[in-house]
């Protein structure tokens, strides 16, 4: 696997003649597949049109370069509507916020890891104020421009190191306890409550101290938090009480 930042800015080498075609400018993500489908190419002579390399045309991604068989692996995106559409969607992944299906904000994506053979996004590196962890991509439901939506139980599958992600079976939560059925039900209820509390704490830590980029209003039009305010726990709680849509509005307008 490769970090996205390890791929960006790498020179692109044509192995048929050893020439440098350009450098990797960005990774184009397909939100339907959860994969990198194209690498856009930066070249001083291509200022007007946007050129890219389909990931399937990449021979290899090494420490020092991306290699392709021939210069004709590079395409003009203006001539490929599907590719151009993906670029215009601007799915960046990095810096996107991570939200559960039921609207709990649980972190911010600071990096993602790509299968250098297929282009599939394998792992997300997520960070809050107090900790960082890894989450496998099968837990993702929606790859959005600003927010990535994950399954409700995603927090049960957080990993502390990337090594664990590569070795362990993602179908198994970190802790599995086999007990008699009545105890299991009690433990499950307690675990769920603890999980929700943990998510809320992470959510709070992620937002406290950030500044609002816009005025935040209640559904009735009342100003809750002015633009430029530094968020406190009281502010965040008041927005939560104002309703889910108001809270989402807040998370979309912080810096």
PDB file of C-alpha atoms in Angstrom:
ATOM      1  CA  UNK A   1       0.000   0.000   0.000  1.00  0.00           C
ATOM      2  CA  UNK A   2       0.990   3.598  -0.549  1.00  0.00           C
ATOM      3  CA  UNK A   3      -0.024   6.766   1.259  1.00  0.00           C
ATOM      4  CA  UNK A   4      -1.659   9.311  -1.036  1.00  0.00           C
ATOM      5  CA  UNK A   5       1.075  11.792  -0.118  1.00  0.00           C
ATOM      6  CA  UNK A   6       3.720   9.271  -1.172  1.00  0.00           C
ATOM      7  CA  UNK A   7       2.225   9.219  -4.681  1.00  0.00           C
ATOM      8  CA  UNK A   8       1.631  12.932  -5.176  1.00  0.00           C
ATOM      9  CA  UNK A   9       4.494  14.837  -6.832  1.00  0.00           C
ATOM     10  CA  UNK A  10       6.296  11.652  -7.923  1.00  0.00           C
ATOM     11  CA  UNK A  11       7.852  11.891 -11.398  1.00  0.00           C
ATOM     12  CA  UNK A  12       6.116   9.778 -14.052  1.00  0.00           C
ATOM     13  CA  UNK A  13       8.582   7.771 -16.096  1.00  0.00           C
ATOM     14  CA  UNK A  14       8.009   6.292 -19.547  1.00  0.00           C
ATOM     15  CA  UNK A  15       9.902   2.989 -19.325  1.00  0.00           C
ATOM     16  CA  UNK A  16       9.992   2.532 -23.120  1.00  0.00           C
ATOM     17  CA  UNK A  17      12.535   5.339 -23.491  1.00  0.00           C
ATOM     18  CA  UNK A  18      13.367   6.432 -19.935  1.00  0.00           C
ATOM     19  CA  UNK A  19      11.895   9.913 -20.330  1.00  0.00           C
ATOM     20  CA  UNK A  20       9.997  11.830 -17.678  1.00  0.00           C
ATOM     21  CA  UNK A  21       6.420  12.564 -18.780  1.00  0.00           C
ATOM     22  CA  UNK A  22       5.589  14.859 -15.887  1.00  0.00           C
ATOM     23  CA  UNK A  23       4.743  14.666 -12.194  1.00  0.00           C
ATOM     24  CA  UNK A  24       1.692  13.368 -10.332  1.00  0.00           C
ATOM     25  CA  UNK A  25      -0.447  16.367  -9.545  1.00  0.00           C
ATOM     26  CA  UNK A  26      -3.422  14.725  -7.828  1.00  0.00           C
ATOM     27  CA  UNK A  27      -5.284  11.467  -7.265  1.00  0.00           C
ATOM     28  CA  UNK A  28      -8.754  11.271  -8.814  1.00  0.00           C
ATOM     29  CA  UNK A  29     -11.125   9.257  -6.622  1.00  0.00           C
ATOM     30  CA  UNK A  30     -14.138   7.371  -7.958  1.00  0.00           C
ATOM     31  CA  UNK A  31     -16.766   7.657  -5.171  1.00  0.00           C
ATOM     32  CA  UNK A  32     -18.818   4.780  -6.561  1.00  0.00           C
ATOM     33  CA  UNK A  33     -15.927   2.312  -6.312  1.00  0.00           C
ATOM     34  CA  UNK A  34     -13.894   3.820  -3.482  1.00  0.00           C
ATOM     35  CA  UNK A  35     -10.784   3.768  -5.629  1.00  0.00           C
ATOM     36  CA  UNK A  36      -8.226   6.012  -7.312  1.00  0.00           C
ATOM     37  CA  UNK A  37      -9.090   5.744 -11.026  1.00  0.00           C
ATOM     38  CA  UNK A  38      -6.741   8.385 -12.458  1.00  0.00           C
ATOM     39  CA  UNK A  39      -3.559  10.280 -11.658  1.00  0.00           C
ATOM     40  CA  UNK A  40      -3.567  13.805 -13.060  1.00  0.00           C
ATOM     41  CA  UNK A  41      -0.284  14.903 -14.635  1.00  0.00           C
ATOM     42  CA  UNK A  42       1.538  18.163 -14.059  1.00  0.00           C
ATOM     43  CA  UNK A  43       3.639  19.332 -17.003  1.00  0.00           C
ATOM     44  CA  UNK A  44       4.775  22.854 -17.919  1.00  0.00           C
ATOM     45  CA  UNK A  45       3.657  22.426 -21.545  1.00  0.00           C
ATOM     46  CA  UNK A  46       0.111  21.313 -20.609  1.00  0.00           C
ATOM     47  CA  UNK A  47      -1.308  24.423 -19.005  1.00  0.00           C
ATOM     48  CA  UNK A  48      -4.611  24.553 -20.897  1.00  0.00           C
ATOM     49  CA  UNK A  49      -5.825  20.955 -20.975  1.00  0.00           C
ATOM     50  CA  UNK A  50      -5.862  18.530 -18.050  1.00  0.00           C
ATOM     51  CA  UNK A  51      -3.961  15.302 -18.694  1.00  0.00           C
ATOM     52  CA  UNK A  52      -4.201  12.127 -16.640  1.00  0.00           C
ATOM     53  CA  UNK A  53      -3.133   8.504 -16.523  1.00  0.00           C
ATOM     54  CA  UNK A  54      -5.735   5.778 -15.894  1.00  0.00           C
ATOM     55  CA  UNK A  55      -4.603   3.836 -12.834  1.00  0.00           C
ATOM     56  CA  UNK A  56      -4.883   0.589 -14.785  1.00  0.00           C
ATOM     57  CA  UNK A  57      -2.150   1.907 -17.098  1.00  0.00           C
ATOM     58  CA  UNK A  58       0.307   2.319 -14.225  1.00  0.00           C
ATOM     59  CA  UNK A  59       3.043  -0.310 -14.270  1.00  0.00           C
ATOM     60  CA  UNK A  60       4.314   0.430 -10.793  1.00  0.00           C
ATOM     61  CA  UNK A  61       4.552   2.990  -7.998  1.00  0.00           C
ATOM     62  CA  UNK A  62       7.959   3.024  -6.391  1.00  0.00           C
ATOM     63  CA  UNK A  63       9.662   5.173  -3.821  1.00  0.00           C
ATOM     64  CA  UNK A  64      11.039   7.517  -6.479  1.00  0.00           C
ATOM     65  CA  UNK A  65       8.686   7.326  -9.461  1.00  0.00           C
ATOM     66  CA  UNK A  66       5.467   6.160 -11.087  1.00  0.00           C
ATOM     67  CA  UNK A  67       6.139   4.117 -14.217  1.00  0.00           C
ATOM     68  CA  UNK A  68       4.071   3.561 -17.373  1.00  0.00           C
ATOM     69  CA  UNK A  69       4.780   1.488 -20.482  1.00  0.00           C
ATOM     70  CA  UNK A  70       4.510   4.335 -22.978  1.00  0.00           C
ATOM     71  CA  UNK A  71       3.724   8.030 -23.267  1.00  0.00           C
ATOM     72  CA  UNK A  72       0.352   7.193 -24.854  1.00  0.00           C
ATOM     73  CA  UNK A  73      -0.836   6.102 -21.387  1.00  0.00           C
ATOM     74  CA  UNK A  74      -1.516   9.812 -20.837  1.00  0.00           C
ATOM     75  CA  UNK A  75      -5.002  10.944 -21.913  1.00  0.00           C
ATOM     76  CA  UNK A  76      -6.664  14.331 -22.319  1.00  0.00           C
ATOM     77  CA  UNK A  77      -9.532  14.446 -19.831  1.00  0.00           C
ATOM     78  CA  UNK A  78     -11.537  16.754 -22.081  1.00  0.00           C
ATOM     79  CA  UNK A  79     -11.819  13.856 -24.513  1.00  0.00           C
ATOM     80  CA  UNK A  80     -13.007  11.364 -21.872  1.00  0.00           C
ATOM     81  CA  UNK A  81     -16.313  12.594 -20.365  1.00  0.00           C
ATOM     82  CA  UNK A  82     -16.400   9.986 -17.578  1.00  0.00           C
ATOM     83  CA  UNK A  83     -12.884  10.856 -16.429  1.00  0.00           C
ATOM     84  CA  UNK A  84     -13.616  14.573 -16.655  1.00  0.00           C
ATOM     85  CA  UNK A  85     -16.743  14.053 -14.550  1.00  0.00           C
ATOM     86  CA  UNK A  86     -14.728  12.340 -11.813  1.00  0.00           C
ATOM     87  CA  UNK A  87     -12.232  15.202 -11.708  1.00  0.00           C
ATOM     88  CA  UNK A  88     -15.055  17.735 -11.400  1.00  0.00           C
ATOM     89  CA  UNK A  89     -16.565  15.864  -8.433  1.00  0.00           C
ATOM     90  CA  UNK A  90     -13.419  16.803  -6.473  1.00  0.00           C
ATOM     91  CA  UNK A  91     -13.581  13.914  -4.011  1.00  0.00           C
ATOM     92  CA  UNK A  92     -10.473  14.655  -1.989  1.00  0.00           C
ATOM     93  CA  UNK A  93     -10.818  12.201   0.973  1.00  0.00           C
ATOM     94  CA  UNK A  94      -7.980  13.891   2.886  1.00  0.00           C
ATOM     95  CA  UNK A  95      -9.381  16.689   5.114  1.00  0.00           C
ATOM     96  CA  UNK A  96     -12.906  15.287   4.774  1.00  0.00           C
ATOM     97  CA  UNK A  97     -14.830  14.797   8.015  1.00  0.00           C
ATOM     98  CA  UNK A  98     -15.897  11.319   9.102  1.00  0.00           C
ATOM     99  CA  UNK A  99     -19.549  10.856  10.080  1.00  0.00           C
ATOM    100  CA  UNK A 100     -21.600   7.821  11.032  1.00  0.00           C
ATOM    101  CA  UNK A 101     -24.805   6.941   9.208  1.00  0.00           C
ATOM    102  CA  UNK A 102     -26.844   8.435  12.066  1.00  0.00           C
ATOM    103  CA  UNK A 103     -24.988  11.730  12.042  1.00  0.00           C
ATOM    104  CA  UNK A 104     -22.286  11.344  14.707  1.00  0.00           C
ATOM    105  CA  UNK A 105     -19.109  13.228  13.758  1.00  0.00           C
ATOM    106  CA  UNK A 106     -16.168  11.028  14.813  1.00  0.00           C
ATOM    107  CA  UNK A 107     -13.064  12.545  13.280  1.00  0.00           C
ATOM    108  CA  UNK A 108     -11.246  14.033  10.319  1.00  0.00           C
ATOM    109  CA  UNK A 109      -9.391  12.087   7.640  1.00  0.00           C
ATOM    110  CA  UNK A 110      -5.759  13.143   7.472  1.00  0.00           C
ATOM    111  CA  UNK A 111      -4.490  10.497   5.069  1.00  0.00           C
ATOM    112  CA  UNK A 112      -5.590   7.473   3.050  1.00  0.00           C
ATOM    113  CA  UNK A 113      -3.755   4.403   1.827  1.00  0.00           C
ATOM    114  CA  UNK A 114      -4.068   3.049  -1.703  1.00  0.00           C
ATOM    115  CA  UNK A 115      -3.502  -0.454  -3.053  1.00  0.00           C
ATOM    116  CA  UNK A 116      -0.699   0.282  -5.507  1.00  0.00           C
ATOM    117  CA  UNK A 117      -1.764  -2.629  -7.714  1.00  0.00           C
ATOM    118  CA  UNK A 118      -5.493  -1.901  -8.091  1.00  0.00           C
ATOM    119  CA  UNK A 119      -5.950   1.699  -6.938  1.00  0.00           C
ATOM    120  CA  UNK A 120      -8.511   0.653  -4.300  1.00  0.00           C
ATOM    121  CA  UNK A 121      -8.559   2.770  -1.150  1.00  0.00           C
ATOM    122  CA  UNK A 122      -7.741   0.328   1.648  1.00  0.00           C
ATOM    123  CA  UNK A 123      -7.391   2.342   4.822  1.00  0.00           C
ATOM    124  CA  UNK A 124      -8.266   5.743   6.250  1.00  0.00           C
ATOM    125  CA  UNK A 125      -6.097   7.493   8.803  1.00  0.00           C
ATOM    126  CA  UNK A 126      -8.430   9.430  11.078  1.00  0.00           C
ATOM    127  CA  UNK A 127      -7.541  11.996  13.711  1.00  0.00           C
ATOM    128  CA  UNK A 128      -9.288  13.849  16.507  1.00  0.00           C
ATOM    129  CA  UNK A 129      -7.730  16.142  19.078  1.00  0.00           C
ATOM    130  CA  UNK A 130      -6.842  13.380  21.490  1.00  0.00           C
ATOM    131  CA  UNK A 131      -5.932  10.398  19.328  1.00  0.00           C
ATOM    132  CA  UNK A 132      -5.471   8.928  15.867  1.00  0.00           C
ATOM    133  CA  UNK A 133      -6.442   5.563  14.437  1.00  0.00           C
ATOM    134  CA  UNK A 134      -6.953   3.575  11.255  1.00  0.00           C
ATOM    135  CA  UNK A 135     -10.222   2.420   9.740  1.00  0.00           C
ATOM    136  CA  UNK A 136     -10.604  -0.077   6.898  1.00  0.00           C
ATOM    137  CA  UNK A 137     -12.457   1.149   3.807  1.00  0.00           C
ATOM    138  CA  UNK A 138     -15.165  -1.597   3.817  1.00  0.00           C
ATOM    139  CA  UNK A 139     -16.782   0.348   6.676  1.00  0.00           C
ATOM    140  CA  UNK A 140     -17.350   3.339   4.369  1.00  0.00           C
ATOM    141  CA  UNK A 141     -20.884   3.812   3.009  1.00  0.00           C
ATOM    142  CA  UNK A 142     -20.437   7.052   1.054  1.00  0.00           C
ATOM    143  CA  UNK A 143     -17.390   8.877  -0.286  1.00  0.00           C
ATOM    144  CA  UNK A 144     -18.469  12.528  -0.253  1.00  0.00           C
ATOM    145  CA  UNK A 145     -16.710  15.725  -1.227  1.00  0.00           C
ATOM    146  CA  UNK A 146     -16.694  17.127   2.321  1.00  0.00           C
ATOM    147  CA  UNK A 147     -17.926  14.237   4.469  1.00  0.00           C
ATOM    148  CA  UNK A 148     -17.280  10.493   4.350  1.00  0.00           C
ATOM    149  CA  UNK A 149     -20.154   8.438   5.798  1.00  0.00           C
ATOM    150  CA  UNK A 150     -19.329   5.218   7.651  1.00  0.00           C
ATOM    151  CA  UNK A 151     -21.315   2.388   9.236  1.00  0.00           C
ATOM    152  CA  UNK A 152     -22.751   3.004  12.695  1.00  0.00           C
ATOM    153  CA  UNK A 153     -20.473   0.435  14.349  1.00  0.00           C
ATOM    154  CA  UNK A 154     -17.296   1.744  12.699  1.00  0.00           C
ATOM    155  CA  UNK A 155     -15.831   2.810  16.063  1.00  0.00           C
ATOM    156  CA  UNK A 156     -15.659  -0.858  17.104  1.00  0.00           C
ATOM    157  CA  UNK A 157     -13.152  -1.461  14.297  1.00  0.00           C
ATOM    158  CA  UNK A 158     -10.691   1.360  14.976  1.00  0.00           C
ATOM    159  CA  UNK A 159      -7.069   0.230  14.757  1.00  0.00           C
ATOM    160  CA  UNK A 160      -4.154   1.825  16.532  1.00  0.00           C
ATOM    161  CA  UNK A 161      -1.509   0.885  13.965  1.00  0.00           C
ATOM    162  CA  UNK A 162      -1.424   0.282  10.257  1.00  0.00           C
ATOM    163  CA  UNK A 163       0.279  -3.082  10.816  1.00  0.00           C
ATOM    164  CA  UNK A 164      -2.848  -4.342  12.596  1.00  0.00           C
ATOM    165  CA  UNK A 165      -4.990  -3.252   9.662  1.00  0.00           C
ATOM    166  CA  UNK A 166      -2.931  -5.246   7.186  1.00  0.00           C
ATOM    167  CA  UNK A 167      -2.765  -8.402   9.307  1.00  0.00           C
ATOM    168  CA  UNK A 168      -6.078  -8.697  11.125  1.00  0.00           C
ATOM    169  CA  UNK A 169      -9.384  -9.811   9.641  1.00  0.00           C
ATOM    170  CA  UNK A 170     -11.576  -6.720   9.274  1.00  0.00           C
ATOM    171  CA  UNK A 171     -14.713  -8.806   9.726  1.00  0.00           C
ATOM    172  CA  UNK A 172     -13.851  -9.273  13.416  1.00  0.00           C
ATOM    173  CA  UNK A 173     -14.149  -6.466  15.995  1.00  0.00           C
ATOM    174  CA  UNK A 174     -11.210  -5.814  18.274  1.00  0.00           C
ATOM    175  CA  UNK A 175     -12.792  -7.676  21.205  1.00  0.00           C
ATOM    176  CA  UNK A 176     -15.054 -10.722  20.959  1.00  0.00           C
ATOM    177  CA  UNK A 177     -16.395 -12.263  24.168  1.00  0.00           C
ATOM    178  CA  UNK A 178     -18.495 -15.446  24.153  1.00  0.00           C
ATOM    179  CA  UNK A 179     -20.915 -15.721  27.108  1.00  0.00           C
ATOM    180  CA  UNK A 180     -24.313 -17.076  28.031  1.00  0.00           C
ATOM    181  CA  UNK A 181     -27.078 -15.270  26.129  1.00  0.00           C
ATOM    182  CA  UNK A 182     -28.534 -13.140  29.010  1.00  0.00           C
ATOM    183  CA  UNK A 183     -25.070 -11.818  29.891  1.00  0.00           C
ATOM    184  CA  UNK A 184     -24.271 -11.176  26.246  1.00  0.00           C
ATOM    185  CA  UNK A 185     -27.372  -9.036  25.886  1.00  0.00           C
ATOM    186  CA  UNK A 186     -26.461  -7.022  28.976  1.00  0.00           C
ATOM    187  CA  UNK A 187     -22.884  -6.608  27.806  1.00  0.00           C
ATOM    188  CA  UNK A 188     -24.036  -5.593  24.318  1.00  0.00           C
ATOM    189  CA  UNK A 189     -26.302  -2.895  25.738  1.00  0.00           C
ATOM    190  CA  UNK A 190     -23.502  -1.585  27.962  1.00  0.00           C
ATOM    191  CA  UNK A 191     -21.009  -1.671  25.090  1.00  0.00           C
ATOM    192  CA  UNK A 192     -23.401   0.199  22.812  1.00  0.00           C
ATOM    193  CA  UNK A 193     -23.942   2.884  25.455  1.00  0.00           C
ATOM    194  CA  UNK A 194     -20.193   3.195  26.021  1.00  0.00           C
ATOM    195  CA  UNK A 195     -19.644   3.339  22.262  1.00  0.00           C
ATOM    196  CA  UNK A 196     -22.123   6.187  21.810  1.00  0.00           C
ATOM    197  CA  UNK A 197     -20.568   8.078  24.698  1.00  0.00           C
ATOM    198  CA  UNK A 198     -17.118   7.566  23.220  1.00  0.00           C
ATOM    199  CA  UNK A 199     -18.303   8.835  19.836  1.00  0.00           C
ATOM    200  CA  UNK A 200     -19.871  11.914  21.427  1.00  0.00           C
ATOM    201  CA  UNK A 201     -16.643  12.622  23.310  1.00  0.00           C
ATOM    202  CA  UNK A 202     -14.591  12.301  20.111  1.00  0.00           C
ATOM    203  CA  UNK A 203     -17.080  14.540  18.346  1.00  0.00           C
ATOM    204  CA  UNK A 204     -16.759  17.177  21.051  1.00  0.00           C
ATOM    205  CA  UNK A 205     -12.947  17.020  21.045  1.00  0.00           C
ATOM    206  CA  UNK A 206     -12.880  17.422  17.286  1.00  0.00           C
ATOM    207  CA  UNK A 207     -14.894  20.641  17.405  1.00  0.00           C
ATOM    208  CA  UNK A 208     -13.844  22.400  20.619  1.00  0.00           C
ATOM    209  CA  UNK A 209     -11.463  25.254  19.868  1.00  0.00           C
ATOM    210  CA  UNK A 210     -12.267  25.392  16.143  1.00  0.00           C
ATOM    211  CA  UNK A 211     -13.649  28.610  14.653  1.00  0.00           C
ATOM    212  CA  UNK A 212     -16.900  29.048  12.756  1.00  0.00           C
ATOM    213  CA  UNK A 213     -16.550  30.100   9.132  1.00  0.00           C
ATOM    214  CA  UNK A 214     -20.158  31.359   8.964  1.00  0.00           C
ATOM    215  CA  UNK A 215     -22.961  32.442  11.310  1.00  0.00           C
ATOM    216  CA  UNK A 216     -24.841  29.404  12.651  1.00  0.00           C
ATOM    217  CA  UNK A 217     -28.614  29.796  13.016  1.00  0.00           C
ATOM    218  CA  UNK A 218     -31.306  27.633  14.578  1.00  0.00           C
ATOM    219  CA  UNK A 219     -34.184  26.331  12.450  1.00  0.00           C
ATOM    220  CA  UNK A 220     -36.220  29.279  13.752  1.00  0.00           C
ATOM    221  CA  UNK A 221     -33.622  31.765  12.486  1.00  0.00           C
ATOM    222  CA  UNK A 222     -32.072  32.549  15.868  1.00  0.00           C
ATOM    223  CA  UNK A 223     -28.325  33.228  15.798  1.00  0.00           C
ATOM    224  CA  UNK A 224     -26.641  30.498  17.843  1.00  0.00           C
ATOM    225  CA  UNK A 225     -22.979  31.120  17.111  1.00  0.00           C
ATOM    226  CA  UNK A 226     -21.546  34.118  15.227  1.00  0.00           C
ATOM    227  CA  UNK A 227     -18.981  33.809  12.456  1.00  0.00           C
ATOM    228  CA  UNK A 228     -15.410  33.643  13.747  1.00  0.00           C
ATOM    229  CA  UNK A 229     -16.362  32.416  17.229  1.00  0.00           C
ATOM    230  CA  UNK A 230     -14.134  29.854  18.925  1.00  0.00           C
ATOM    231  CA  UNK A 231     -16.303  26.863  19.739  1.00  0.00           C
ATOM    232  CA  UNK A 232     -16.842  25.842  23.358  1.00  0.00           C
ATOM    233  CA  UNK A 233     -18.531  22.721  24.722  1.00  0.00           C
ATOM    234  CA  UNK A 234     -21.568  24.840  25.597  1.00  0.00           C
ATOM    235  CA  UNK A 235     -21.801  26.132  22.006  1.00  0.00           C
ATOM    236  CA  UNK A 236     -21.606  22.627  20.569  1.00  0.00           C
ATOM    237  CA  UNK A 237     -24.211  21.283  22.978  1.00  0.00           C
ATOM    238  CA  UNK A 238     -26.624  24.106  22.120  1.00  0.00           C
ATOM    239  CA  UNK A 239     -26.238  23.333  18.409  1.00  0.00           C
ATOM    240  CA  UNK A 240     -26.869  19.624  19.035  1.00  0.00           C
ATOM    241  CA  UNK A 241     -30.048  20.505  20.904  1.00  0.00           C
ATOM    242  CA  UNK A 242     -31.144  22.684  17.971  1.00  0.00           C
ATOM    243  CA  UNK A 243     -31.353  19.594  15.760  1.00  0.00           C
ATOM    244  CA  UNK A 244     -29.300  17.302  13.507  1.00  0.00           C
ATOM    245  CA  UNK A 245     -29.473  19.569  10.464  1.00  0.00           C
ATOM    246  CA  UNK A 246     -28.138  22.524  12.466  1.00  0.00           C
ATOM    247  CA  UNK A 247     -25.297  20.398  13.804  1.00  0.00           C
ATOM    248  CA  UNK A 248     -24.354  19.249  10.298  1.00  0.00           C
ATOM    249  CA  UNK A 249     -24.403  22.904   9.215  1.00  0.00           C
ATOM    250  CA  UNK A 250     -21.923  23.671  11.985  1.00  0.00           C
ATOM    251  CA  UNK A 251     -19.568  20.841  10.999  1.00  0.00           C
ATOM    252  CA  UNK A 252     -19.610  22.044   7.402  1.00  0.00           C
ATOM    253  CA  UNK A 253     -18.596  25.555   8.435  1.00  0.00           C
ATOM    254  CA  UNK A 254     -15.607  25.264  10.733  1.00  0.00           C
ATOM    255  CA  UNK A 255     -11.940  26.007  10.178  1.00  0.00           C
TER     256      UNK A 255
END
